[in-house]
């Protein structure tokens, strides 16, 4: 993996981070929970070789890539909202 960044799936309140421990993010990455002032951000690490400005612009042209990212994003959001 080259340089990385954080990908944000959802922001919520009052959820139990342990309840999404078995859920994976993009590329099978581990989800992280960042808590601050009563808010919880659910994030994972992504590679900027895929999600950086120019690679992302190119990847958004691929329906297969976009479909996979959308499906994973949606599954994480559903897991978070089920908390």
XYZ file of N, CA and C in Angstrom:
249
model
N 0.856 -1.173 0.000
C 0.000 0.000 0.000
C 0.894 1.226 0.000
N 0.533 2.182 -0.830
C 1.260 3.445 -0.879
C 0.797 4.351 0.249
N 0.745 5.614 -0.018
C 0.264 6.580 0.961
C -1.212 6.327 1.223
N -1.648 6.537 2.463
C -3.035 6.237 2.798
C -3.756 7.463 3.357
N -5.072 7.329 3.421
C -5.943 8.364 3.981
C -7.097 7.658 4.679
N -7.933 8.414 5.324
C -9.118 7.856 5.975
C -10.343 8.088 5.097
N -11.174 7.071 5.022
C -12.433 7.129 4.274
C -13.549 7.151 5.313
N -14.435 8.124 5.235
C -15.528 8.278 6.188
C -16.794 7.621 5.649
N -17.344 6.689 6.428
C -18.591 6.012 6.056
C -19.802 6.689 6.677
N -19.693 7.034 7.975
C -20.863 7.552 8.680
C -20.446 8.299 9.935
N -21.323 9.204 10.356
C -21.202 9.877 11.648
C -22.505 9.630 12.379
N -22.408 9.234 13.634
C -23.595 8.900 14.398
C -23.402 9.308 15.861
N -24.413 9.051 16.665
C -24.351 9.310 18.110
C -24.702 8.037 18.858
N -24.102 7.893 20.019
C -24.499 6.869 20.978
C -24.476 5.442 20.484
N -23.544 5.082 19.665
C -23.483 3.700 19.198
C -22.359 2.966 19.922
N -22.474 1.655 19.957
C -21.472 0.808 20.593
C -20.480 0.342 19.539
N -19.235 0.798 19.600
C -18.246 0.420 18.591
C -18.047 -1.092 18.470
N -18.254 -1.832 19.537
C -18.064 -3.280 19.496
C -19.069 -3.960 18.569
N -20.199 -3.322 18.328
C -21.234 -3.951 17.506
C -20.881 -3.986 16.020
N -19.855 -3.260 15.590
C -19.436 -3.323 14.189
C -18.046 -3.958 14.048
N -17.609 -4.632 15.094
C -16.266 -5.222 15.098
C -16.060 -6.230 13.970
N -17.116 -6.924 13.556
C -16.996 -7.947 12.511
C -17.259 -7.418 11.107
N -17.553 -6.147 10.975
C -17.849 -5.541 9.681
C -16.532 -5.034 9.084
N -16.346 -5.262 7.783
C -15.128 -4.768 7.133
C -15.473 -3.646 6.168
N -14.474 -2.814 5.924
C -14.633 -1.684 5.027
C -14.087 -1.991 3.647
N -13.794 -0.959 2.914
C -13.293 -1.072 1.544
C -12.005 -1.887 1.495
N -11.930 -2.780 0.543
C -10.749 -3.616 0.393
C -10.528 -4.563 1.559
N -11.577 -4.833 2.332
C -11.451 -5.711 3.486
C -10.793 -5.061 4.689
N -10.681 -3.734 4.661
C -10.001 -3.020 5.746
C -10.807 -3.058 7.043
N -10.094 -2.886 8.128
C -10.699 -2.856 9.453
C -11.330 -1.487 9.667
N -12.543 -1.470 10.196
C -13.210 -0.210 10.510
C -12.644 0.346 11.812
N -12.559 1.652 11.872
C -12.129 2.333 13.089
C -13.248 3.264 13.527
N -13.352 3.445 14.832
C -14.353 4.345 15.399
C -13.610 5.469 16.097
N -13.935 6.685 15.719
C -13.329 7.862 16.329
C -14.438 8.615 17.052
N -14.288 8.754 18.361
C -15.308 9.414 19.167
C -14.840 10.812 19.553
N -15.766 11.774 19.476
C -15.454 13.147 19.878
C -16.742 13.873 20.237
N -16.819 14.333 21.463
C -17.953 15.140 21.939
C -19.317 14.530 21.623
N -19.439 13.252 21.878
C -20.714 12.581 21.694
C -20.998 12.097 20.286
N -20.119 12.410 19.345
C -20.278 11.927 17.976
C -19.292 10.793 17.727
N -19.692 9.893 16.857
C -18.852 8.759 16.487
C -18.699 8.761 14.971
N -17.458 8.791 14.507
C -17.163 8.688 13.077
C -16.666 7.274 12.800
N -17.209 6.641 11.781
C -16.773 5.303 11.376
C -15.947 5.470 10.109
N -14.682 5.063 10.172
C -13.731 5.274 9.084
C -12.924 4.006 8.837
N -12.235 3.979 7.714
C -11.221 2.954 7.461
C -10.111 3.593 6.640
N -9.002 2.890 6.579
C -7.866 3.371 5.805
C -8.035 2.941 4.344
N -7.732 3.855 3.429
C -7.748 3.545 1.998
C -6.431 4.011 1.380
N -6.083 3.389 0.292
C -4.846 3.700 -0.417
C -5.098 4.862 -1.383
N -4.244 5.886 -1.311
C -4.412 7.029 -2.204
C -4.061 6.693 -3.650
N -3.416 5.545 -3.896
C -3.201 5.095 -5.270
C -4.534 4.740 -5.932
N -5.550 4.517 -5.115
C -6.891 4.205 -5.613
C -7.876 5.338 -5.334
N -7.719 6.015 -4.190
C -8.678 7.030 -3.754
C -8.130 8.452 -3.759
N -6.928 8.651 -4.250
C -6.388 10.004 -4.394
C -7.156 10.753 -5.475
N -6.927 12.023 -5.591
C -7.731 12.859 -6.497
C -7.759 12.338 -7.941
N -6.622 12.135 -8.538
C -6.596 11.690 -9.941
C -7.028 10.225 -10.099
N -6.507 9.289 -9.277
C -6.987 7.907 -9.414
C -8.494 7.785 -9.178
N -9.012 8.539 -8.222
C -10.449 8.491 -7.950
C -11.241 8.967 -9.155
N -10.785 10.032 -9.780
C -11.465 10.549 -10.977
C -11.538 9.459 -12.046
N -10.449 8.737 -12.235
C -10.417 7.654 -13.222
C -11.288 6.478 -12.788
N -11.211 6.113 -11.507
C -11.996 4.983 -11.015
C -13.493 5.228 -11.088
N -13.907 6.462 -10.938
C -15.332 6.767 -11.015
C -15.903 6.527 -12.413
N -15.037 6.362 -13.391
C -15.463 6.036 -14.756
C -15.720 4.535 -14.934
N -15.293 3.737 -13.958
C -15.463 2.281 -14.030
C -16.696 1.876 -13.232
N -17.725 1.410 -13.909
C -18.967 1.035 -13.237
C -18.746 -0.122 -12.258
N -17.835 -1.041 -12.582
C -17.555 -2.163 -11.690
C -16.915 -1.667 -10.398
N -15.945 -0.763 -10.508
C -15.278 -0.211 -9.332
C -16.286 0.565 -8.488
N -17.063 1.402 -9.135
C -18.047 2.220 -8.436
C -19.091 1.359 -7.724
N -19.537 0.301 -8.387
C -20.524 -0.597 -7.784
C -19.968 -1.256 -6.525
N -18.731 -1.727 -6.569
C -18.111 -2.376 -5.409
C -17.974 -1.399 -4.245
N -17.491 -0.203 -4.516
C -17.334 0.804 -3.460
C -18.699 1.161 -2.873
N -19.689 1.340 -3.710
C -21.035 1.688 -3.230
C -21.625 0.574 -2.376
N -21.428 -0.664 -2.780
C -21.961 -1.800 -2.004
C -21.308 -1.891 -0.629
N -19.996 -1.748 -0.582
C -19.292 -1.818 0.707
C -19.695 -0.639 1.584
N -19.721 0.546 1.016
C -20.127 1.734 1.772
C -21.527 1.528 2.353
N -22.455 1.061 1.533
C -23.834 0.834 1.962
C -23.906 -0.211 3.074
N -23.131 -1.283 2.975
C -23.179 -2.323 4.016
C -22.655 -1.787 5.344
N -21.637 -0.938 5.300
C -21.134 -0.330 6.547
C -22.172 0.607 7.125
N -22.782 1.439 6.305
C -23.805 2.367 6.790
C -24.974 1.600 7.412
N -25.408 0.510 6.774
C -26.494 -0.302 7.340
C -26.095 -0.894 8.686
N -24.867 -1.360 8.814
C -24.394 -1.910 10.087
C -24.379 -0.832 11.169
N -23.940 0.363 10.805
C -23.883 1.464 11.763
C -25.290 1.875 12.193
N -26.224 1.930 11.273
C -27.583 2.362 11.613
C -28.330 1.302 12.396
N -27.853 0.081 12.388
C -28.491 -0.991 13.149
C -28.026 -0.998 14.600
N -27.113 -0.109 14.943
C -26.561 -0.081 16.307
C -27.574 0.355 17.326
